[in-house]
Amino acid sequence: MTATVIDGKAFAAKVRGLVQAQVASLIEVQGITPGLAVVLVGEDPASQVYVRNKHASTIEVGMASFEHRLAADTSEADLLALIHRLNADAKVHGILVQLPLPGHLNSELIINTIDPAKDVDGFHISNVGLLGTGQKSMVPCTPLGCLMMLRDHHGSLSGLSAVVVGRSNIVGKPMAQLLLGDSCTVTIAHSRTKDLAAVCRGADILVAAVGRPEMITGDFVKPGATVIDVGINRIERDGKAKLVGDVHYASAAAVAGAITPVPGGVGPMTIACLLANTLTACCRANGLPEPVGLTA
Ligand code: GUN
């Protein structure tokens, strides 16, 4: 079998198009411009690239972008004061503090200081609890993007067996909750799972989010399964820098029914879902209906 390639780049463009259309109508009909504030502390090169891309995408869909770049030695009190100001600012509907933060800052405290209604990352403990109990929440962007791609490919996910490999708070755990919400039978596996390959072979939907380059090979995949690769690993091969996922693409694609590539799979969906969440937050803040096709 040769798997269908799920084109995350094209799908993300479609999601951004949906966001852009609904932003235009919000501006025209309600006179409201959704706004996203991104806070970057320090000069981590990867974070700088992410923040630049987030800014450009925000502007592209017609939203307001507020960038706050702070020195690496910014005090916790100053950062908390900024978050309180953004919480109180009616022009700001979404707040994202780029992680990782420098070591002297308490990430949990800072994330939990963001107004949960503006927490477009879905990392605030209130949103984690709401998602875990099946209530309306802000949903972390990467798992939301995976869910959208899975729904688009399968239609209904009800009754399917899903295995999520990875138990992080950012991807693995919320991904499992979302799949459960769509009535999948869900297993969370991880690096210590006994006979991981056999567990994975039970999956109609296999989500790899372990952070280990090409760990999930073809023998982990049930014939015809859908494989979602969340991994982004920079490796060197034959003296060249290369980006690979957590899935060994060639061997998995030979067995799977559908698969996301790296790059061009899940990656582009993360920013698209950040924009979707910002629009959702703006609609909720103004008592307007939820945006169409952009929520969990
Ligand atoms: N750093 C890497 N990915 C993310 C993300 O999704 N959100 C935030 N806030 N920081 C990140």
Tab-separated table of C-alpha atoms and ligand atoms in Angstrom:
chain	number	residue	atom	x	y	z
A	1	MET	CA	0.000	0.000	0.000
A	2	THR	CA	1.213	3.524	-0.695
A	3	ALA	CA	-0.244	6.015	1.737
A	4	THR	CA	-2.195	9.121	0.788
A	5	VAL	CA	-0.103	12.132	1.796
A	6	ILE	CA	-2.036	14.532	4.024
A	7	ASP	CA	-0.884	17.957	2.816
A	8	GLY	CA	-0.681	20.093	5.961
A	9	LYS	CA	0.631	23.087	4.059
A	10	ALA	CA	-2.415	23.186	1.787
A	11	PHE	CA	-4.786	22.460	4.672
A	12	ALA	CA	-3.231	25.220	6.791
A	13	ALA	CA	-3.693	27.656	3.886
A	14	LYS	CA	-7.371	26.670	3.793
A	15	VAL	CA	-7.717	27.237	7.560
A	16	ARG	CA	-5.988	30.637	7.287
A	17	GLY	CA	-8.401	31.484	4.446
A	18	LEU	CA	-11.366	30.612	6.696
A	19	VAL	CA	-9.908	32.781	9.465
A	20	GLN	CA	-9.222	35.662	7.061
A	21	ALA	CA	-12.810	35.634	5.717
A	22	GLN	CA	-14.314	35.633	9.218
A	23	VAL	CA	-11.914	38.373	10.398
A	24	ALA	CA	-12.950	40.537	7.429
A	25	SER	CA	-16.603	40.094	8.304
A	26	LEU	CA	-15.955	40.860	12.006
A	27	ILE	CA	-14.234	44.092	11.024
A	28	GLU	CA	-16.923	45.067	8.520
A	29	VAL	CA	-20.046	44.083	10.430
A	30	GLN	CA	-18.987	44.578	14.074
A	31	GLY	CA	-16.090	47.015	13.742
A	32	ILE	CA	-13.941	44.639	15.814
A	33	THR	CA	-10.362	43.690	14.843
A	34	PRO	CA	-9.089	40.544	16.589
A	35	GLY	CA	-5.682	41.166	18.184
A	36	LEU	CA	-2.888	38.770	19.187
A	37	ALA	CA	-0.082	39.728	21.580
A	38	VAL	CA	3.090	37.636	21.447
A	39	VAL	CA	5.685	37.951	24.201
A	40	LEU	CA	9.266	36.844	23.566
A	41	VAL	CA	11.817	36.957	26.374
A	42	GLY	CA	15.458	36.632	25.319
A	43	GLU	CA	17.080	35.806	22.014
A	44	ASP	CA	16.650	32.069	21.473
A	45	PRO	CA	17.131	31.794	17.678
A	46	ALA	CA	14.387	29.173	17.115
A	47	SER	CA	11.917	31.227	19.175
A	48	GLN	CA	12.783	34.347	17.168
A	49	VAL	CA	11.906	32.519	13.944
A	50	TYR	CA	8.585	31.268	15.407
A	51	VAL	CA	7.657	34.743	16.646
A	52	ARG	CA	8.496	36.351	13.295
A	53	ASN	CA	6.326	33.796	11.486
A	54	LYS	CA	3.466	34.278	13.939
A	55	HIS	CA	3.593	38.063	13.428
A	56	ALA	CA	3.581	37.761	9.615
A	57	SER	CA	0.686	35.256	9.616
A	58	THR	CA	-1.352	37.387	12.029
A	59	ILE	CA	-1.031	40.448	9.790
A	60	GLU	CA	-1.761	38.368	6.682
A	61	VAL	CA	-5.217	37.298	7.953
A	62	GLY	CA	-6.102	40.898	8.851
A	63	MET	CA	-5.658	40.725	12.621
A	64	ALA	CA	-3.719	43.165	14.794
A	65	SER	CA	-0.344	41.871	16.007
A	66	PHE	CA	1.282	43.215	19.178
A	67	GLU	CA	4.867	42.071	19.665
A	68	HIS	CA	6.634	42.422	22.995
A	69	ARG	CA	10.328	41.565	22.886
A	70	LEU	CA	11.959	41.635	26.302
A	71	ALA	CA	15.585	41.260	27.375
A	72	ALA	CA	16.742	37.823	28.571
A	73	ASP	CA	17.283	39.200	32.088
A	74	THR	CA	13.753	40.643	32.411
A	75	SER	CA	12.507	40.155	35.973
A	76	GLU	CA	9.515	37.980	36.770
A	77	ALA	CA	7.732	41.007	38.273
A	78	ASP	CA	8.148	42.996	35.042
A	79	LEU	CA	6.898	40.105	32.909
A	80	LEU	CA	3.889	39.559	35.200
A	81	ALA	CA	3.116	43.296	35.041
A	82	LEU	CA	3.121	43.119	31.221
A	83	ILE	CA	0.740	40.147	31.278
A	84	HIS	CA	-1.625	42.007	33.618
A	85	ARG	CA	-1.599	44.971	31.196
A	86	LEU	CA	-2.357	42.666	28.226
A	87	ASN	CA	-5.132	40.939	30.208
A	88	ALA	CA	-6.752	44.354	30.734
A	89	ASP	CA	-6.271	45.587	27.150
A	90	ALA	CA	-9.546	45.289	25.186
A	91	LYS	CA	-7.652	45.355	21.849
A	92	VAL	CA	-5.835	42.134	22.812
A	93	HIS	CA	-7.959	38.984	22.445
A	94	GLY	CA	-5.131	36.442	22.505
A	95	ILE	CA	-1.880	36.313	24.489
A	96	LEU	CA	0.997	33.939	23.746
A	97	VAL	CA	4.190	33.809	25.803
A	98	GLN	CA	6.783	32.046	23.681
A	99	LEU	CA	8.365	29.041	25.417
A	100	PRO	CA	10.897	28.105	26.594
A	101	LEU	CA	11.426	31.036	28.967
A	102	PRO	CA	14.848	31.797	30.488
A	103	GLY	CA	15.526	29.621	33.544
A	104	HIS	CA	15.028	32.327	36.201
A	105	LEU	CA	11.357	32.724	35.206
A	106	ASN	CA	8.614	30.442	36.563
A	107	SER	CA	6.825	29.342	33.379
A	108	GLU	CA	3.842	27.833	35.205
A	109	LEU	CA	3.222	31.007	37.199
A	110	ILE	CA	3.518	33.151	34.082
A	111	ILE	CA	1.208	30.995	31.936
A	112	ASN	CA	-1.340	30.796	34.768
A	113	THR	CA	-1.337	34.606	35.050
A	114	ILE	CA	-2.715	34.943	31.498
A	115	ASP	CA	-6.495	35.479	31.464
A	116	PRO	CA	-7.766	31.967	30.517
A	117	ALA	CA	-10.135	33.548	27.981
A	118	LYS	CA	-7.068	35.029	26.191
A	119	ASP	CA	-4.889	31.928	26.564
A	120	VAL	CA	-4.698	31.045	22.859
A	121	ASP	CA	-2.054	28.354	23.584
A	122	GLY	CA	-4.537	26.530	25.846
A	123	PHE	CA	-1.797	26.008	28.445
A	124	HIS	CA	-3.526	27.727	31.430
A	125	ILE	CA	-4.515	25.237	34.106
A	126	SER	CA	-8.190	26.299	33.763
A	127	ASN	CA	-8.185	25.448	30.071
A	128	VAL	CA	-6.434	22.129	30.771
A	129	GLY	CA	-9.195	21.306	33.281
A	130	LEU	CA	-11.995	22.424	30.953
A	131	LEU	CA	-10.641	20.284	28.103
A	132	GLY	CA	-10.186	17.316	30.456
A	133	THR	CA	-13.828	17.531	31.525
A	134	GLY	CA	-15.179	18.046	27.999
A	135	GLN	CA	-16.136	21.690	28.523
A	136	LYS	CA	-15.630	24.626	26.163
A	137	SER	CA	-12.002	25.770	26.453
A	138	MET	CA	-9.061	27.147	24.509
A	139	VAL	CA	-7.395	24.101	22.923
A	140	PRO	CA	-3.599	23.801	22.369
A	141	CYS	CA	-2.797	24.644	18.733
A	142	THR	CA	-0.821	21.586	17.601
A	143	PRO	CA	-3.334	18.959	18.782
A	144	LEU	CA	-6.188	21.103	17.432
A	145	GLY	CA	-4.446	21.126	14.035
A	146	CYS	CA	-4.046	17.334	14.145
A	147	LEU	CA	-7.731	16.912	15.032
A	148	MET	CA	-8.809	19.144	12.124
A	149	MET	CA	-6.704	17.118	9.673
A	150	LEU	CA	-8.055	13.823	11.033
A	151	ARG	CA	-11.678	15.009	10.823
A	152	ASP	CA	-11.073	16.263	7.290
A	153	HIS	CA	-9.592	12.928	6.220
A	154	HIS	CA	-11.963	10.537	8.014
A	155	GLY	CA	-15.185	12.450	8.496
A	156	SER	CA	-16.280	10.814	11.754
A	157	LEU	CA	-13.603	9.450	14.125
A	158	SER	CA	-16.198	7.679	16.277
A	159	GLY	CA	-15.196	4.188	17.402
A	160	LEU	CA	-11.715	4.301	15.867
A	161	SER	CA	-8.780	3.074	17.896
A	162	ALA	CA	-6.233	5.872	18.470
A	163	VAL	CA	-2.746	5.551	19.943
A	164	VAL	CA	-0.912	8.732	20.937
A	165	VAL	CA	2.795	8.159	21.473
A	166	GLY	CA	4.011	10.880	23.857
A	167	ARG	CA	2.582	12.248	27.099
A	168	SER	CA	3.557	15.928	27.033
A	169	ASN	CA	1.210	18.606	28.349
A	170	ILE	CA	1.517	20.499	25.062
A	171	VAL	CA	0.700	17.682	22.630
A	172	GLY	CA	0.236	14.119	23.932
A	173	LYS	CA	-2.250	14.667	26.756
A	174	PRO	CA	-4.497	17.252	25.008
A	175	MET	CA	-4.386	15.192	21.790
A	176	ALA	CA	-5.682	12.176	23.711
A	177	GLN	CA	-8.468	14.276	25.279
A	178	LEU	CA	-9.549	15.616	21.889
A	179	LEU	CA	-9.629	12.139	20.330
A	180	LEU	CA	-11.667	10.907	23.297
A	181	GLY	CA	-14.019	13.852	22.749
A	182	ASP	CA	-14.541	12.576	19.191
A	183	SER	CA	-15.352	9.100	20.591
A	184	CYS	CA	-12.110	7.317	19.700
A	185	THR	CA	-10.844	4.505	21.927
A	186	VAL	CA	-7.628	6.138	23.116
A	187	THR	CA	-4.330	4.783	24.400
A	188	ILE	CA	-1.516	7.073	25.545
A	189	ALA	CA	1.795	5.292	25.000
A	190	HIS	CA	5.294	6.583	25.657
A	191	SER	CA	8.963	5.673	25.672
A	192	ARG	CA	8.500	3.264	28.625
A	193	THR	CA	5.490	1.433	27.124
A	194	LYS	CA	6.115	-2.326	26.905
A	195	ASP	CA	6.131	-3.632	23.343
A	196	LEU	CA	5.387	-0.217	21.925
A	197	ALA	CA	5.343	-1.538	18.352
A	198	ALA	CA	2.543	-4.005	19.163
A	199	VAL	CA	0.523	-1.299	20.952
A	200	CYS	CA	0.926	1.027	17.951
A	201	ARG	CA	-0.091	-1.746	15.533
A	202	GLY	CA	-3.526	-1.721	17.184
A	203	ALA	CA	-4.120	1.871	16.069
A	204	ASP	CA	-6.417	3.053	13.291
A	205	ILE	CA	-5.012	6.506	14.116
A	206	LEU	CA	-1.391	6.737	15.239
A	207	VAL	CA	-0.137	10.101	16.508
A	208	ALA	CA	3.625	10.318	17.062
A	209	ALA	CA	4.737	13.038	19.476
A	210	VAL	CA	7.768	11.595	21.246
A	211	GLY	CA	10.557	13.880	20.047
A	212	ARG	CA	12.763	11.033	18.850
A	213	PRO	CA	13.840	11.165	15.213
A	214	GLU	CA	12.298	8.419	13.035
A	215	MET	CA	11.514	6.175	16.001
A	216	ILE	CA	8.146	4.978	14.621
A	217	THR	CA	8.978	2.641	11.756
A	218	GLY	CA	6.727	0.725	9.352
A	219	ASP	CA	6.469	-2.276	11.686
A	220	PHE	CA	4.653	-0.027	14.226
A	221	VAL	CA	1.899	0.725	11.707
A	222	LYS	CA	-1.315	-1.230	11.124
A	223	PRO	CA	-1.962	-1.616	7.386
A	224	GLY	CA	-4.213	1.231	6.238
A	225	ALA	CA	-3.834	3.279	9.439
A	226	THR	CA	-3.620	7.077	9.485
A	227	VAL	CA	-0.270	8.301	10.795
A	228	ILE	CA	0.099	11.850	12.150
A	229	ASP	CA	3.706	12.868	12.726
A	230	VAL	CA	4.060	15.753	15.201
A	231	GLY	CA	7.859	15.464	15.468
A	232	ILE	CA	10.203	18.160	14.196
A	233	ASN	CA	13.790	16.949	14.678
A	234	ARG	CA	16.860	18.571	13.203
A	235	ILE	CA	19.429	15.882	12.365
A	236	GLU	CA	22.573	15.630	10.286
A	237	ARG	CA	22.696	12.967	7.569
A	238	ASP	CA	25.443	12.511	4.970
A	239	GLY	CA	26.975	15.738	6.264
A	240	LYS	CA	23.768	17.702	5.597
A	241	ALA	CA	21.254	19.244	8.019
A	242	LYS	CA	17.858	17.602	7.640
A	243	LEU	CA	14.414	17.966	9.224
A	244	VAL	CA	12.756	14.654	10.111
A	245	GLY	CA	9.724	13.631	12.127
A	246	ASP	CA	9.236	11.043	14.853
A	247	VAL	CA	8.075	8.672	12.094
A	248	HIS	CA	10.383	6.893	9.668
A	249	TYR	CA	8.506	8.205	6.661
A	250	ALA	CA	9.451	5.757	3.899
A	251	SER	CA	8.784	2.564	5.863
A	252	ALA	CA	5.596	3.923	7.499
A	253	ALA	CA	4.199	5.288	4.215
A	254	ALA	CA	4.585	1.820	2.676
A	255	VAL	CA	2.090	0.407	5.233
A	256	ALA	CA	-0.176	3.347	6.244
A	257	GLY	CA	-3.374	4.412	4.494
A	258	ALA	CA	-2.577	8.097	5.054
A	259	ILE	CA	0.375	9.969	6.528
A	260	THR	CA	1.542	13.516	7.250
A	261	PRO	CA	5.022	14.395	5.954
A	262	VAL	CA	7.728	16.393	7.767
A	263	PRO	CA	8.089	19.177	6.784
A	264	GLY	CA	4.699	20.164	5.364
A	265	GLY	CA	2.412	18.140	7.646
A	266	VAL	CA	1.435	19.140	11.177
A	267	GLY	CA	3.932	22.055	11.394
A	268	PRO	CA	2.040	24.619	9.274
A	269	MET	CA	-1.198	23.782	11.113
A	270	THR	CA	0.115	25.054	14.460
A	271	ILE	CA	0.213	28.729	13.454
A	272	ALA	CA	-3.056	28.385	11.498
A	273	CYS	CA	-4.705	27.110	14.700
A	274	LEU	CA	-3.164	29.917	16.752
A	275	LEU	CA	-4.957	32.346	14.426
A	276	ALA	CA	-8.143	30.268	14.687
A	277	ASN	CA	-7.922	30.370	18.504
A	278	THR	CA	-7.397	34.144	18.468
A	279	LEU	CA	-10.520	34.561	16.355
A	280	THR	CA	-12.428	32.214	18.687
A	281	ALA	CA	-11.267	34.201	21.741
A	282	CYS	CA	-12.342	37.461	20.073
A	283	CYS	CA	-15.802	36.102	19.215
A	284	ARG	CA	-16.313	34.788	22.748
A	285	ALA	CA	-15.113	38.064	24.314
A	286	ASN	CA	-17.728	39.926	22.297
A	287	GLY	CA	-20.598	37.482	22.868
A	288	LEU	CA	-20.630	36.490	19.175
A	289	PRO	CA	-21.181	32.960	17.781
A	290	GLU	CA	-18.156	30.658	17.604
A	291	PRO	CA	-16.273	30.833	14.286
A	292	VAL	CA	-17.292	28.160	11.775
A	293	GLY	CA	-15.039	25.118	11.251
A	294	LEU	CA	-12.250	26.361	13.518
A	295	THR	CA	-12.969	24.898	16.960
A	296	ALA	CA	-12.652	21.456	18.568
B	1	GUN	N1	7.435	27.038	21.834
B	1	GUN	C1	7.378	26.005	20.945
B	1	GUN	N2	6.096	25.733	20.625
B	1	GUN	C2	5.336	26.589	21.322
B	1	GUN	C3	3.922	26.809	21.399
B	1	GUN	O1	3.098	26.125	20.763
B	1	GUN	N3	3.525	27.811	22.216
B	1	GUN	C4	4.404	28.564	22.927
B	1	GUN	N4	3.907	29.513	23.720
B	1	GUN	N5	5.711	28.389	22.875
B	1	GUN	C5	6.162	27.407	22.071
